[in-house]
XYZ file of N, CA, C and O in Angstrom:
812
model
N 0.844 -1.182 0.000
C 0.000 0.000 0.000
C 0.887 1.242 0.000
O 1.841 1.329 0.782
N 0.605 2.188 -0.918
C 1.422 3.394 -1.030
C 1.021 4.409 0.022
O -0.162 4.599 0.306
N 2.046 5.028 0.557
C 1.808 6.111 1.522
C 1.339 7.338 0.760
O 1.701 7.556 -0.401
N 0.527 8.177 1.374
C 0.016 9.390 0.717
C 1.141 10.323 0.304
O 1.049 11.038 -0.671
N 2.251 10.225 1.076
C 3.399 11.084 0.724
C 4.063 10.639 -0.565
O 4.593 11.451 -1.302
N 3.998 9.320 -0.835
C 4.585 8.822 -2.081
C 3.832 9.341 -3.289
O 4.384 9.557 -4.351
N 2.519 9.536 -3.104
C 1.737 10.079 -4.217
C 1.819 11.593 -4.289
O 1.692 12.189 -5.340
N 2.049 12.251 -3.210
C 2.086 13.726 -3.181
C 3.416 14.271 -3.665
O 3.465 15.298 -4.331
N 4.500 13.605 -3.343
C 5.820 14.136 -3.696
C 6.046 14.293 -5.197
O 6.560 15.304 -5.647
N 5.653 13.260 -6.018
C 5.850 13.474 -7.461
C 5.141 14.700 -7.978
O 5.676 15.438 -8.784
N 3.916 14.976 -7.485
C 3.195 16.178 -7.904
C 3.917 17.420 -7.438
O 4.031 18.407 -8.157
N 4.437 17.354 -6.200
C 5.167 18.493 -5.659
C 6.414 18.765 -6.469
O 6.736 19.897 -6.790
N 7.116 17.693 -6.815
C 8.337 17.838 -7.632
C 7.988 18.405 -8.998
O 8.636 19.296 -9.513
N 6.882 17.844 -9.586
C 6.473 18.347 -10.891
C 6.082 19.816 -10.813
O 6.394 20.610 -11.683
N 5.408 20.195 -9.734
C 5.008 21.591 -9.568
C 6.218 22.495 -9.403
O 6.277 23.568 -9.966
N 7.214 22.027 -8.622
C 8.423 22.831 -8.442
C 9.157 23.012 -9.765
O 9.631 24.089 -10.086
N 9.223 21.933 -10.527
C 9.879 22.022 -11.825
C 9.114 22.974 -12.747
O 9.690 23.762 -13.469
N 7.829 22.896 -12.682
C 7.015 23.751 -13.529
C 7.202 25.211 -13.159
O 7.405 26.062 -14.011
N 7.171 25.533 -11.888
C 7.392 26.915 -11.447
C 8.797 27.394 -11.801
O 9.006 28.522 -12.208
N 9.777 26.469 -11.615
C 11.162 26.817 -11.945
C 11.284 27.131 -13.431
O 11.936 28.082 -13.839
N 10.637 26.317 -14.252
C 10.669 26.551 -15.697
C 9.997 27.874 -16.058
O 10.465 28.616 -16.913
N 8.876 28.173 -15.406
C 8.152 29.416 -15.676
C 9.005 30.623 -15.301
O 9.155 31.570 -16.068
N 9.604 30.557 -14.103
C 10.450 31.672 -13.640
C 11.649 31.843 -14.561
O 12.008 32.943 -14.957
N 12.270 30.710 -14.939
C 13.412 30.763 -15.856
C 13.009 31.364 -17.196
O 13.719 32.187 -17.777
N 11.838 30.970 -17.676
C 11.344 31.509 -18.942
C 11.080 33.002 -18.864
O 11.402 33.749 -19.792
N 10.510 33.441 -17.729
C 10.236 34.874 -17.556
C 11.532 35.673 -17.524
O 11.654 36.722 -18.150
N 12.528 35.159 -16.782
C 13.832 35.843 -16.707
C 14.466 35.921 -18.085
O 14.980 36.960 -18.502
N 14.416 34.800 -18.830
C 14.994 34.787 -20.185
C 14.270 35.769 -21.098
O 14.896 36.535 -21.830
N 12.942 35.729 -21.029
C 12.140 36.624 -21.864
C 12.419 38.091 -21.534
O 12.570 38.927 -22.420
N 12.526 38.378 -20.222
C 12.834 39.751 -19.796
C 14.200 40.188 -20.305
O 14.375 41.299 -20.802
N 15.189 39.280 -20.213
C 16.540 39.598 -20.687
C 16.571 39.867 -22.179
O 17.188 40.822 -22.653
N 15.877 39.010 -22.951
C 15.824 39.183 -24.409
C 15.129 40.495 -24.770
O 15.573 41.237 -25.645
N 14.019 40.778 -24.062
C 13.285 42.022 -24.307
C 14.160 43.236 -24.035
O 14.202 44.191 -24.814
N 14.888 43.196 -22.924
C 15.787 44.309 -22.585
C 16.886 44.464 -23.625
O 17.256 45.572 -23.994
N 17.403 43.304 -24.094
C 18.463 43.351 -25.100
C 17.991 44.032 -26.370
O 18.628 44.951 -26.880
N 16.807 43.602 -26.869
C 16.281 44.224 -28.086
C 15.891 45.672 -27.853
O 16.043 46.514 -28.721
N 15.398 45.962 -26.657
C 15.036 47.341 -26.321
C 16.275 48.222 -26.328
O 16.264 49.333 -26.860
N 17.377 47.736 -25.747
C 18.628 48.507 -25.731
C 19.166 48.705 -27.142
O 19.645 49.774 -27.490
N 19.078 47.632 -27.965
C 19.543 47.766 -29.344
C 18.709 48.783 -30.104
O 19.232 49.575 -30.879
N 17.396 48.777 -29.864
C 16.522 49.756 -30.508
C 16.862 51.163 -30.079
O 16.924 52.078 -30.898
N 17.086 51.365 -28.775
C 17.465 52.688 -28.266
C 18.798 53.131 -28.830
O 18.997 54.309 -29.145
N 19.740 52.185 -28.954
C 21.054 52.518 -29.505
C 20.930 52.976 -30.949
O 21.570 53.947 -31.366
N 20.068 52.305 -31.706
C 19.848 52.713 -33.097
C 19.232 54.102 -33.163
O 19.592 54.917 -34.011
N 18.291 54.368 -32.244
C 17.661 55.689 -32.217
C 18.671 56.765 -31.862
O 18.678 57.846 -32.449
N 19.550 56.457 -30.884
C 20.577 57.425 -30.483
C 21.527 57.698 -31.634
O 21.888 58.834 -31.918
N 21.936 56.623 -32.343
C 22.824 56.808 -33.492
C 22.140 57.621 -34.578
O 22.762 58.465 -35.214
N 20.863 57.350 -34.799
C 20.121 58.101 -35.823
C 20.028 59.570 -35.434
O 20.210 60.455 -36.271
N 19.761 59.840 -34.153
C 19.712 61.231 -33.696
C 21.058 61.899 -33.858
O 21.166 63.066 -34.222
N 22.131 61.134 -33.574
C 23.478 61.690 -33.688
C 23.782 62.050 -35.133
O 24.351 63.092 -35.422
N 23.385 61.173 -36.077
C 23.644 61.438 -37.484
C 22.783 62.573 -38.016
O 23.178 63.292 -38.914
N 21.583 62.732 -37.427
C 20.683 63.761 -37.909
C 20.891 65.100 -37.205
O 20.269 66.083 -37.538
N 21.773 65.145 -36.207
C 21.981 66.368 -35.447
C 22.650 67.442 -36.287
O 23.208 67.182 -37.350
N 22.621 68.654 -35.778
C 23.221 69.779 -36.492
C 24.660 70.035 -36.078
O 25.304 70.931 -36.619
N 25.149 69.285 -35.124
C 26.508 69.511 -34.645
C 27.527 68.886 -35.590
O 27.298 67.814 -36.144
N 28.678 69.546 -35.786
C 29.737 68.954 -36.618
C 30.389 67.796 -35.893
O 30.346 67.708 -34.664
N 31.022 66.911 -36.648
C 31.709 65.795 -36.007
C 33.081 66.215 -35.490
O 33.658 65.545 -34.639
N 33.581 67.364 -35.960
C 34.862 67.877 -35.467
C 34.936 69.389 -35.684
O 34.319 69.921 -36.610
N 35.682 70.060 -34.816
C 35.924 71.503 -34.930
C 37.427 71.740 -34.853
O 38.083 71.244 -33.933
N 37.949 72.469 -35.821
C 39.382 72.796 -35.826
C 39.543 74.307 -35.698
O 38.799 75.077 -36.304
N 40.527 74.723 -34.905
C 40.800 76.154 -34.717
C 42.224 76.468 -35.148
O 43.122 75.641 -35.040
N 42.405 77.707 -35.637
C 43.716 78.164 -36.128
C 44.288 77.153 -37.117
O 45.400 76.657 -36.972
N 43.495 76.883 -38.133
C 43.836 75.871 -39.131
C 44.920 76.374 -40.084
O 44.897 77.520 -40.516
N 45.860 75.511 -40.402
C 46.917 75.821 -41.370
C 47.245 74.532 -42.122
O 48.115 73.763 -41.718
N 46.520 74.294 -43.224
C 46.675 73.059 -43.988
C 47.514 73.290 -45.231
O 47.287 74.250 -45.966
N 48.434 72.403 -45.484
C 49.275 72.478 -46.678
C 48.962 71.277 -47.568
O 48.989 70.134 -47.109
N 48.656 71.556 -48.849
C 48.360 70.511 -49.820
C 49.556 70.350 -50.749
O 50.043 71.335 -51.305
N 49.997 69.114 -50.912
C 51.150 68.853 -51.776
C 50.778 67.857 -52.867
O 49.848 67.059 -52.709
N 51.514 67.914 -53.957
C 51.354 66.971 -55.060
C 52.746 66.545 -55.499
O 53.523 67.354 -55.999
N 53.063 65.272 -55.283
C 54.394 64.730 -55.592
C 55.492 65.541 -54.899
O 56.542 65.817 -55.485
N 55.234 65.928 -53.664
C 56.221 66.657 -52.883
C 56.235 68.154 -53.122
O 56.915 68.897 -52.407
N 55.472 68.631 -54.115
C 55.431 70.065 -54.416
C 54.235 70.711 -53.726
O 53.139 70.178 -53.760
N 54.464 71.865 -53.075
C 53.382 72.584 -52.406
C 52.436 73.154 -53.452
O 52.824 73.918 -54.319
N 51.158 72.782 -53.346
C 50.139 73.212 -54.301
C 49.261 74.312 -53.708
O 48.916 75.274 -54.387
N 48.892 74.170 -52.435
C 48.023 75.149 -51.794
C 48.255 75.157 -50.293
O 48.676 74.157 -49.707
N 47.966 76.299 -49.692
C 48.061 76.450 -48.250
C 46.792 77.155 -47.764
O 46.541 78.297 -48.135
N 45.997 76.452 -46.974
C 44.719 76.974 -46.499
C 44.836 77.368 -45.028
O 45.273 76.563 -44.199
N 44.422 78.599 -44.720
C 44.453 79.086 -43.339
C 43.065 79.583 -42.962
O 42.394 80.227 -43.766
N 42.657 79.278 -41.732
C 41.353 79.724 -41.258
C 41.321 79.707 -39.731
O 41.911 78.823 -39.115
N 40.635 80.690 -39.122
C 40.507 80.680 -37.667
C 39.694 79.497 -37.146
O 39.906 79.035 -36.035
N 38.763 79.003 -37.995
C 37.872 77.946 -37.512
C 37.304 77.147 -38.677
O 36.906 77.713 -39.680
N 37.279 75.815 -38.506
C 36.667 74.940 -39.503
C 35.713 73.976 -38.803
O 36.060 73.389 -37.777
N 34.519 73.823 -39.354
C 33.535 72.863 -38.855
C 33.446 71.709 -39.841
O 33.186 71.920 -41.027
N 33.691 70.505 -39.355
C 33.719 69.320 -40.213
C 32.392 68.576 -40.121
O 32.052 68.010 -39.086
N 31.637 68.589 -41.235
C 30.357 67.890 -41.303
C 30.474 66.687 -42.233
O 29.581 66.420 -43.034
N 31.563 65.939 -42.113
C 31.757 64.750 -42.944
C 30.789 63.639 -42.581
O 30.680 62.650 -43.307
N 30.089 63.765 -41.443
C 29.128 62.754 -41.018
C 27.779 62.888 -41.712
O 26.895 62.071 -41.512
N 27.607 63.907 -42.541
C 26.342 64.115 -43.250
C 26.270 63.251 -44.507
O 27.288 62.761 -45.005
N 25.048 63.074 -45.020
C 24.865 62.336 -46.279
C 25.576 63.055 -47.422
O 26.100 62.424 -48.338
N 25.548 64.391 -47.384
C 26.264 65.199 -48.375
C 27.343 65.969 -47.609
O 27.123 67.093 -47.157
N 28.509 65.338 -47.408
C 29.522 65.901 -46.497
C 30.101 67.234 -46.980
O 30.228 67.480 -48.178
N 30.438 68.083 -46.013
C 31.043 69.376 -46.325
C 31.854 69.874 -45.144
O 31.724 69.395 -44.021
N 32.712 70.855 -45.432
C 33.493 71.540 -44.396
C 33.188 73.029 -44.489
O 33.212 73.606 -45.569
N 32.918 73.632 -43.340
C 32.477 75.020 -43.299
C 33.505 75.881 -42.584
O 34.097 75.467 -41.586
N 33.702 77.091 -43.115
C 34.635 78.056 -42.533
C 33.844 79.317 -42.177
O 33.795 80.266 -42.956
N 33.224 79.337 -40.985
C 32.310 80.440 -40.641
C 33.004 81.769 -40.393
O 32.390 82.824 -40.513
N 34.285 81.731 -40.029
C 35.024 82.956 -39.726
C 35.972 83.372 -40.845
O 36.900 84.155 -40.633
N 35.756 82.837 -42.028
C 36.564 83.221 -43.186
C 37.744 82.296 -43.413
O 38.042 81.409 -42.611
N 38.415 82.518 -44.533
C 39.569 81.708 -44.892
C 40.476 82.459 -45.852
O 40.061 83.424 -46.512
N 41.706 81.995 -45.917
C 42.690 82.503 -46.880
C 43.391 81.310 -47.499
O 43.818 80.389 -46.796
N 43.465 81.314 -48.825
C 44.104 80.205 -49.528
C 45.183 80.758 -50.462
O 44.937 81.693 -51.216
N 46.355 80.177 -50.381
C 47.453 80.520 -51.292
C 47.653 79.349 -52.247
O 47.803 78.204 -51.817
N 47.638 79.642 -53.554
C 47.810 78.623 -54.582
C 49.169 78.813 -55.252
O 49.598 79.943 -55.491
N 49.789 77.687 -55.602
C 51.093 77.735 -56.263
C 51.014 76.936 -57.561
O 50.600 75.770 -57.558
N 51.413 77.576 -58.670
C 51.394 76.864 -59.947
C 52.677 76.059 -60.106
O 53.512 75.980 -59.191
N 52.858 75.472 -61.276
C 54.020 74.617 -61.506
C 55.329 75.400 -61.475
O 56.394 74.827 -61.256
N 55.255 76.708 -61.718
C 56.453 77.555 -61.643
C 56.605 78.188 -60.260
O 57.393 79.120 -60.084
N 55.812 77.698 -59.295
C 55.835 78.178 -57.909
C 55.374 79.629 -57.774
O 55.711 80.304 -56.804
N 54.585 80.101 -58.744
C 54.010 81.440 -58.645
C 52.737 81.379 -57.806
O 51.926 80.467 -57.974
N 52.576 82.366 -56.930
C 51.503 82.312 -55.937
C 50.317 83.187 -56.301
O 50.465 84.325 -56.727
N 49.114 82.640 -56.099
C 47.862 83.393 -56.167
C 47.210 83.306 -54.795
O 47.329 82.278 -54.105
N 46.499 84.363 -54.391
C 45.908 84.410 -53.054
C 44.412 84.680 -53.130
O 43.973 85.538 -53.893
N 43.662 83.966 -52.330
C 42.214 84.108 -52.282
C 41.770 84.287 -50.827
O 42.192 83.536 -49.947
N 40.931 85.294 -50.572
C 40.383 85.507 -49.235
C 38.866 85.682 -49.318
O 38.349 86.155 -50.326
N 38.170 85.294 -48.240
C 36.703 85.449 -48.177
C 36.281 85.446 -46.714
O 36.973 84.903 -45.845
N 35.127 86.057 -46.447
C 34.592 86.109 -45.084
C 33.982 84.789 -44.649
O 33.826 84.525 -43.456
N 33.608 83.966 -45.623
C 32.953 82.696 -45.327
C 33.238 81.730 -46.466
O 33.341 82.129 -47.633
N 33.350 80.456 -46.128
C 33.573 79.458 -47.168
C 33.005 78.106 -46.782
O 32.856 77.790 -45.593
N 32.660 77.341 -47.802
C 32.179 75.973 -47.579
C 32.671 75.090 -48.723
O 32.613 75.493 -49.890
N 33.208 73.943 -48.376
C 33.749 73.010 -49.362
C 32.895 71.743 -49.357
O 32.738 71.099 -48.322
N 32.320 71.407 -50.517
C 31.515 70.199 -50.658
C 32.405 69.080 -51.183
O 32.948 69.155 -52.294
N 32.562 68.027 -50.379
C 33.530 66.982 -50.698
C 33.167 66.184 -51.945
O 34.024 65.881 -52.770
N 31.894 65.830 -52.097
C 31.512 64.945 -53.203
C 31.646 65.621 -54.560
O 31.899 64.958 -55.562
N 31.432 66.928 -54.606
C 31.468 67.637 -55.888
C 32.749 68.454 -56.084
O 32.960 68.987 -57.163
N 33.589 68.553 -55.040
C 34.812 69.370 -55.087
C 34.506 70.836 -55.412
O 35.318 71.533 -55.994
N 33.306 71.276 -55.037
C 32.896 72.657 -55.279
C 33.100 73.476 -54.011
O 32.756 73.043 -52.916
N 33.685 74.672 -54.179
C 33.895 75.582 -53.063
C 33.010 76.803 -53.265
O 33.022 77.420 -54.326
N 32.247 77.133 -52.225
C 31.373 78.311 -52.237
C 31.991 79.355 -51.311
O 32.106 79.136 -50.105
N 32.397 80.488 -51.884
C 33.028 81.568 -51.124
C 32.089 82.761 -51.088
O 31.531 83.147 -52.118
N 31.926 83.362 -49.913
C 30.970 84.459 -49.772
C 31.558 85.580 -48.911
O 32.328 85.334 -48.004
N 31.133 86.801 -49.233
C 31.497 87.964 -48.423
C 32.898 88.477 -48.690
O 33.869 87.855 -48.291
N 32.998 89.616 -49.357
C 34.300 90.248 -49.628
C 35.316 89.268 -50.221
O 36.441 89.146 -49.741
N 34.896 88.581 -51.252
C 35.804 87.637 -51.917
C 36.804 88.423 -52.751
O 36.423 89.234 -53.597
N 38.086 88.184 -52.498
C 39.144 88.865 -53.249
C 40.153 87.829 -53.711
O 40.653 87.029 -52.913
N 40.440 87.857 -55.006
C 41.420 86.945 -55.586
C 42.509 87.746 -56.292
O 42.217 88.566 -57.158
N 43.762 87.516 -55.903
C 44.925 88.074 -56.587
C 45.641 86.926 -57.275
O 46.117 86.003 -56.613
N 45.701 86.962 -58.600
C 46.406 85.895 -59.318
C 47.889 86.226 -59.419
O 48.321 87.345 -59.147
N 48.657 85.238 -59.825
C 50.103 85.416 -59.897
C 50.519 86.442 -60.949
O 51.613 86.999 -60.878
N 49.631 86.750 -61.921
C 49.969 87.755 -62.943
C 49.351 89.119 -62.627
O 49.222 89.968 -63.496
N 48.934 89.309 -61.337
C 48.415 90.592 -60.839
C 46.976 90.897 -61.266
O 46.553 92.051 -61.177
N 46.233 89.920 -61.719
C 44.797 90.110 -61.944
C 44.102 90.122 -60.580
O 44.395 89.288 -59.718
N 43.181 91.079 -60.406
C 42.473 91.188 -59.132
C 40.969 91.046 -59.350
O 40.385 91.761 -60.157
N 40.366 90.138 -58.639
C 38.928 89.916 -58.707
C 38.305 90.257 -57.357
O 38.805 89.844 -56.315
N 37.194 90.997 -57.396
C 36.423 91.288 -56.195
C 34.972 90.895 -56.456
O 34.408 91.270 -57.481
N 34.376 90.156 -55.535
C 32.991 89.700 -55.705
C 32.362 89.444 -54.343
O 33.063 89.228 -53.349
N 31.027 89.450 -54.312
C 30.330 89.130 -53.076
C 30.216 87.624 -52.882
O 30.076 87.134 -51.769
N 30.287 86.888 -53.989
C 30.251 85.425 -53.933
C 30.969 84.858 -55.138
O 30.919 85.422 -56.242
N 31.633 83.741 -54.926
C 32.377 83.098 -56.006
C 32.364 81.591 -55.795
O 32.575 81.109 -54.678
N 32.083 80.860 -56.878
C 32.166 79.400 -56.849
C 33.434 78.962 -57.563
O 33.781 79.512 -58.604
N 34.073 77.943 -56.995
C 35.296 77.429 -57.604
C 35.155 75.917 -57.736
O 35.016 75.200 -56.752
N 35.163 75.454 -58.987
C 35.097 74.027 -59.279
C 36.534 73.513 -59.374
O 37.230 73.749 -60.365
N 36.970 72.802 -58.349
C 38.366 72.358 -58.298
C 38.683 71.319 -59.373
O 39.776 71.333 -59.945
N 37.725 70.417 -59.652
C 37.974 69.357 -60.632
C 38.175 69.926 -62.029
O 38.989 69.408 -62.808
N 37.432 70.991 -62.371
C 37.524 71.568 -63.717
C 38.414 72.818 -63.755
O 38.546 73.424 -64.815
N 38.973 73.213 -62.609
C 39.800 74.431 -62.522
C 39.030 75.624 -63.103
O 39.552 76.387 -63.914
N 37.802 75.771 -62.656
C 36.889 76.758 -63.223
C 36.279 77.601 -62.109
O 35.908 77.085 -61.056
N 36.161 78.923 -62.316
C 35.522 79.808 -61.343
C 34.339 80.498 -62.019
O 34.379 80.791 -63.214
N 33.280 80.758 -61.230
C 32.094 81.403 -61.809
C 31.251 82.023 -60.697
O 31.366 81.669 -59.517
N 30.396 82.960 -61.100
C 29.458 83.596 -60.189
C 28.331 84.231 -60.982
O 28.483 84.497 -62.178
N 27.202 84.437 -60.318
C 26.121 85.210 -60.931
C 25.874 86.496 -60.151
O 24.892 87.175 -60.352
N 26.810 86.824 -59.251
C 26.716 88.027 -58.427
C 27.550 89.154 -59.046
O 28.403 88.923 -59.905
N 27.312 90.398 -58.590
C 28.135 91.523 -59.076
C 29.616 91.290 -58.767
O 29.969 90.762 -57.711
N 30.464 91.696 -59.703
C 31.901 91.472 -59.539
C 32.691 92.528 -60.290
O 32.173 93.181 -61.206
N 33.932 92.659 -59.905
C 34.826 93.608 -60.570
C 36.179 92.934 -60.756
O 36.724 92.357 -59.816
N 36.697 93.040 -61.974
C 37.990 92.428 -62.284
C 38.898 93.466 -62.919
O 38.515 94.140 -63.881
N 40.092 93.572 -62.374
C 41.100 94.468 -62.944
C 42.240 93.611 -63.474
O 42.858 92.852 -62.732
N 42.502 93.758 -64.774
C 43.518 92.948 -65.421
C 44.879 93.643 -65.386
O 44.956 94.872 -65.232
N 45.968 92.899 -65.555
C 47.314 93.486 -65.464
C 47.577 94.596 -66.480
O 48.358 95.517 -66.213
N 46.909 94.548 -67.641
C 47.160 95.573 -68.670
C 46.359 96.851 -68.431
O 46.367 97.763 -69.245
N 45.602 96.904 -67.306
C 44.835 98.106 -66.989
C 43.368 98.004 -67.354
O 42.579 98.884 -66.998
N 42.970 96.953 -68.044
C 41.562 96.763 -68.399
C 40.750 96.501 -67.135
O 41.228 95.876 -66.178
N 39.527 97.012 -67.160
C 38.641 96.878 -66.002
C 37.303 96.325 -66.461
O 36.750 96.771 -67.468
N 36.789 95.373 -65.730
C 35.505 94.774 -66.070
C 34.615 94.742 -64.827
O 35.008 94.219 -63.787
N 33.426 95.342 -64.953
C 32.433 95.248 -63.887
C 31.184 94.626 -64.480
O 30.682 95.088 -65.506
N 30.665 93.593 -63.840
C 29.513 92.914 -64.438
C 28.714 92.124 -63.433
O 28.983 92.121 -62.223
N 27.716 91.446 -63.974
C 26.819 90.605 -63.187
C 27.017 89.178 -63.662
O 26.321 88.697 -64.542
N 27.999 88.517 -63.094
C 28.236 87.120 -63.437
C 29.282 86.919 -64.509
O 29.395 87.702 -65.449
N 30.058 85.842 -64.364
C 31.059 85.463 -65.366
C 31.441 84.009 -65.162
O 31.164 83.399 -64.130
N 32.083 83.455 -66.177
C 32.701 82.124 -66.124
C 34.129 82.266 -66.603
O 34.387 82.984 -67.566
N 35.042 81.542 -65.968
C 36.437 81.655 -66.390
C 37.238 80.462 -65.866
O 36.873 79.856 -64.852
N 38.321 80.141 -66.594
C 39.270 79.218 -65.987
C 40.003 79.974 -64.877
O 39.955 81.203 -64.804
N 40.651 79.271 -63.983
C 41.129 79.906 -62.764
C 42.307 80.863 -62.964
O 42.605 81.658 -62.061
N 42.934 80.847 -64.114
C 43.978 81.862 -64.364
C 43.474 82.984 -65.289
O 44.244 83.818 -65.740
N 42.140 82.988 -65.569
C 41.463 84.022 -66.352
C 41.973 84.119 -67.793
O 41.837 85.150 -68.437
N 42.543 83.038 -68.293
C 42.953 83.017 -69.689
C 41.772 82.838 -70.630
O 41.817 83.228 -71.790
N 40.699 82.225 -70.135
C 39.476 82.016 -70.914
C 38.332 82.618 -70.113
O 37.675 81.943 -69.326
N 38.083 83.909 -70.309
C 37.134 84.662 -69.500
C 35.892 85.008 -70.308
O 35.992 85.520 -71.417
N 34.708 84.706 -69.754
C 33.451 85.013 -70.429
C 32.527 85.762 -69.469
O 32.052 85.190 -68.494
N 32.306 87.030 -69.737
C 31.437 87.848 -68.897
C 30.019 87.830 -69.460
O 29.828 87.774 -70.677
N 29.015 87.885 -68.590
C 27.627 87.848 -69.042
C 27.121 89.241 -69.365
O 26.753 89.549 -70.489
N 27.046 90.100 -68.371
C 26.706 91.501 -68.621
C 27.774 92.347 -67.952
O 28.094 92.125 -66.788
N 28.332 93.290 -68.678
C 29.442 94.023 -68.088
C 29.602 95.413 -68.696
O 29.145 95.696 -69.801
N 30.253 96.244 -67.918
C 30.750 97.528 -68.407
C 32.195 97.628 -67.959
O 32.618 96.966 -67.009
N 32.965 98.416 -68.649
C 34.351 98.549 -68.230
C 35.212 99.179 -69.296
O 34.728 99.711 -70.297
N 36.486 99.092 -69.057
C 37.493 99.643 -69.964
C 38.326 98.492 -70.488
O 38.889 97.705 -69.711
N 38.371 98.373 -71.808
C 39.169 97.332 -72.427
C 40.365 97.940 -73.147
O 40.252 98.942 -73.826
N 41.496 97.324 -72.968
C 42.724 97.785 -73.632
C 42.961 96.889 -74.848
O 43.116 95.678 -74.711
N 42.961 97.501 -76.030
C 43.154 96.744 -77.269
C 44.446 97.202 -77.935
O 44.650 98.378 -78.171
N 45.310 96.249 -78.177
C 46.574 96.574 -78.815
C 46.419 96.552 -80.316
O 45.869 95.620 -80.905
N 46.871 97.634 -80.949
C 46.810 97.710 -82.404
C 48.034 97.046 -83.013
O 49.154 97.186 -82.528
N 47.779 96.312 -84.071
C 48.882 95.670 -84.788
C 49.051 96.360 -86.132
O 48.086 96.571 -86.871
N 50.267 96.726 -86.440
C 50.555 97.383 -87.712
C 51.117 96.362 -88.689
O 51.894 95.484 -88.311
N 50.708 96.529 -89.956
C 51.236 95.623 -90.997
C 52.611 96.115 -91.406
O 52.830 97.285 -91.672
N 53.536 95.225 -91.494
C 54.896 95.606 -91.891
C 55.112 95.317 -93.363
O 54.573 94.414 -93.916
């Protein structure tokens, strides 16, 4: 004859196992839920970070030298640079202005200054604004309120008012122009000014 305890203990053991399994399952489920919740929050934080307006880096008293095969090509100076390379369309901004010195193959220097500048990395386009002044190595002087410089095509252009004084004394004031960066191929849209034309005599 079985004792009542012999019949009760298996049920008790089964009940303990069942409760243990339930508690273990709840702990596991809670842990998994927390894990996915943390991963979701991390993704949201990263998304907020990428969508924020803050730059990923700030540089002060910048002095960058660009070289090509050991030869100095350009020297960029600026009090402050904001690096937004973390954006979908990355760019670098110079809110306090910049000065750039360019050197040609004969080491002749041209200088460019502006109150504000922004460089778009994907297009190699530079947008210069506010008191833009360019002195080329042959003494050509350009003054404009805004100037775009396409580095890949070595081309400068604007649709804003501008004034250009050439080395021979010619003066051009107009609303927009396109030119290669040494002004050897210059096309003005609307302009007034003084042009110097050399007369050639037949011998």
